[in-house]
PDB file of C-alpha atoms in Angstrom:
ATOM      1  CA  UNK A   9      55.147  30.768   8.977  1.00 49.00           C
ATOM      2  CA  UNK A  10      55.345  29.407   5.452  1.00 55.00           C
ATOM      3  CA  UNK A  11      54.353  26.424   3.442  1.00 67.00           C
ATOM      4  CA  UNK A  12      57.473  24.508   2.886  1.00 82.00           C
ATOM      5  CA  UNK A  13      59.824  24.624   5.621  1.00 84.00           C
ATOM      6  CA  UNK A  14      63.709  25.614   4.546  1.00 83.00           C
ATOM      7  CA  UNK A  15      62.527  27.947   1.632  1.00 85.00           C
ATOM      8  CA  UNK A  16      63.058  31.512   2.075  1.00 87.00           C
ATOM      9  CA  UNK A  17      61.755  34.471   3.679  1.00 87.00           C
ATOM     10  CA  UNK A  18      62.150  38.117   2.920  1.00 88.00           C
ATOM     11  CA  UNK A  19      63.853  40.299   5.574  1.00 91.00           C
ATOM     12  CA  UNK A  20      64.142  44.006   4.998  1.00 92.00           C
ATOM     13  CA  UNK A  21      66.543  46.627   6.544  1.00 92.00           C
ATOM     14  CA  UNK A  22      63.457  48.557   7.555  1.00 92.00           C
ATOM     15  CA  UNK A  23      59.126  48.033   8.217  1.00 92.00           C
ATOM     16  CA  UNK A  24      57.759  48.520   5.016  1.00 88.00           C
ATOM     17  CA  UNK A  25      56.643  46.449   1.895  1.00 84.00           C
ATOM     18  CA  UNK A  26      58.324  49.289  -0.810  1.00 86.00           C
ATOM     19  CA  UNK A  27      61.961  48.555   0.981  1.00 81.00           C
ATOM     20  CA  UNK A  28      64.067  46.425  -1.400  1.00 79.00           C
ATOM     21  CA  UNK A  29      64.925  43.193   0.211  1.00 70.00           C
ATOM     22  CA  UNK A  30      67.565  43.329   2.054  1.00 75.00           C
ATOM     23  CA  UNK A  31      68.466  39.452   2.697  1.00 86.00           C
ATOM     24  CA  UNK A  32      66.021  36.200   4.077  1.00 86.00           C
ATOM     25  CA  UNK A  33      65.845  33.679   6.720  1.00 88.00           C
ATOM     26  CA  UNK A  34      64.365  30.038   6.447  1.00 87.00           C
ATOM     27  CA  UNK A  35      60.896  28.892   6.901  1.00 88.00           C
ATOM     28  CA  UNK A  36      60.949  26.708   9.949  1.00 87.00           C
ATOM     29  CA  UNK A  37      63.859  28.685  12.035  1.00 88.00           C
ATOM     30  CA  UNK A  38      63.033  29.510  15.628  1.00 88.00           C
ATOM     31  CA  UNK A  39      63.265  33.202  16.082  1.00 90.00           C
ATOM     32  CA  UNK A  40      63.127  35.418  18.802  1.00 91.00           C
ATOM     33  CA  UNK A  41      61.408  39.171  17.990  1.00 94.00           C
ATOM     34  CA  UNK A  42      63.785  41.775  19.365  1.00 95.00           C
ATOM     35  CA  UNK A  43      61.264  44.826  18.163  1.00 96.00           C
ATOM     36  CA  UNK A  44      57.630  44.928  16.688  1.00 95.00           C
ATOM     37  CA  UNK A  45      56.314  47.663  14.712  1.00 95.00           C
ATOM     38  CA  UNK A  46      52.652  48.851  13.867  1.00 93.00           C
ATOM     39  CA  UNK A  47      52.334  51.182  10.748  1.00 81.00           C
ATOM     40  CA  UNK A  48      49.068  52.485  11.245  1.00 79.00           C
ATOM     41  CA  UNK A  49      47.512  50.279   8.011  1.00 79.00           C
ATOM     42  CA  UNK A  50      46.971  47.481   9.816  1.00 79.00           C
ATOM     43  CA  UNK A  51      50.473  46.374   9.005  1.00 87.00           C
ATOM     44  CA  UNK A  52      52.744  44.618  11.800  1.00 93.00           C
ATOM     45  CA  UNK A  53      56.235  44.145  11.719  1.00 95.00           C
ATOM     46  CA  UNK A  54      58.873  42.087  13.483  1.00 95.00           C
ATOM     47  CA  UNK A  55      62.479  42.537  13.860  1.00 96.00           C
ATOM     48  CA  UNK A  56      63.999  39.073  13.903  1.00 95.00           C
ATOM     49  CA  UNK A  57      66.851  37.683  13.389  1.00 93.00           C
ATOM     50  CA  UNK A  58      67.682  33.960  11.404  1.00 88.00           C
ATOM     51  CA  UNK A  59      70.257  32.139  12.961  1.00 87.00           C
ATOM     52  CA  UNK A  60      71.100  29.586   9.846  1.00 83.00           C
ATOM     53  CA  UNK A  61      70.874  32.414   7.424  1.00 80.00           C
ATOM     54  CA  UNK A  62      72.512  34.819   9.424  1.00 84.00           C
ATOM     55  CA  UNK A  63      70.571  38.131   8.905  1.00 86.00           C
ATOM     56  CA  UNK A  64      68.592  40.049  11.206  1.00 91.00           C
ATOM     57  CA  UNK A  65      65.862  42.706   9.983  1.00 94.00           C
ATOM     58  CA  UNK A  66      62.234  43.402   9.252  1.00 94.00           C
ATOM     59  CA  UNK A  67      59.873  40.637   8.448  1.00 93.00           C
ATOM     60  CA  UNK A  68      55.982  40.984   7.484  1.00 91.00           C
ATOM     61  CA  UNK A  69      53.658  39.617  10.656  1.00 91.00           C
ATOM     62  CA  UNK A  70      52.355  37.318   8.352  1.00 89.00           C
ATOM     63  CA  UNK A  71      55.231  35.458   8.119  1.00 86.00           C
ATOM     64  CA  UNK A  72      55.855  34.882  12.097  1.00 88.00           C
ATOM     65  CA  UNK A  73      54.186  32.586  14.525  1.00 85.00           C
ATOM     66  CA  UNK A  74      54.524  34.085  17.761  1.00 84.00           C
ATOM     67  CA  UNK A  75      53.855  31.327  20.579  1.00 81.00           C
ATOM     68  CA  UNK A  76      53.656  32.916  24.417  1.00 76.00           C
ATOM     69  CA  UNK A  77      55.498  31.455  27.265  1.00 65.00           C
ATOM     70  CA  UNK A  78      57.607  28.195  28.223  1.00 59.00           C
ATOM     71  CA  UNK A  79      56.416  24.514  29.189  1.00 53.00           C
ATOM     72  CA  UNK A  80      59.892  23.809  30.315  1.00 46.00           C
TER      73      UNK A  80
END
């Protein structure tokens, strides 16, 4: 989730804000979490990875829309 779709989003090589960034996917890409991680402050993590961009890593759960299940 972001406000302007195409503009970038940090992704770090590991679950926590004090990691330097590692690379960033796009606002707007469809991403599917391969790992989720809960640091005990309340702080959720999701390891994703951006197709366009082409790295994979850590991103803040307040920067992911999760939506459940399939119409199709």
């Amino acid at each position: 989730m972001g406000e302007d779709t195409g503009s970038r989003v940090r992704v770090r090589p590991a679950p926590d804000l004090n990691q330097e960034d590692g690379s960033y996917g796009l606002v707007g890409e469809a991403i599917a979490v391969m790992a989720q991680h809960d640091d005990g402050q309340c702080q959720r993590w999701y390891r994703v990875p951006f197709p366009e961009s082409g790295w994979q890593g850590w991103v803040h759960g307040d920067h992911v829309q999760i939506e459940h299940g399939s119409d199709r």
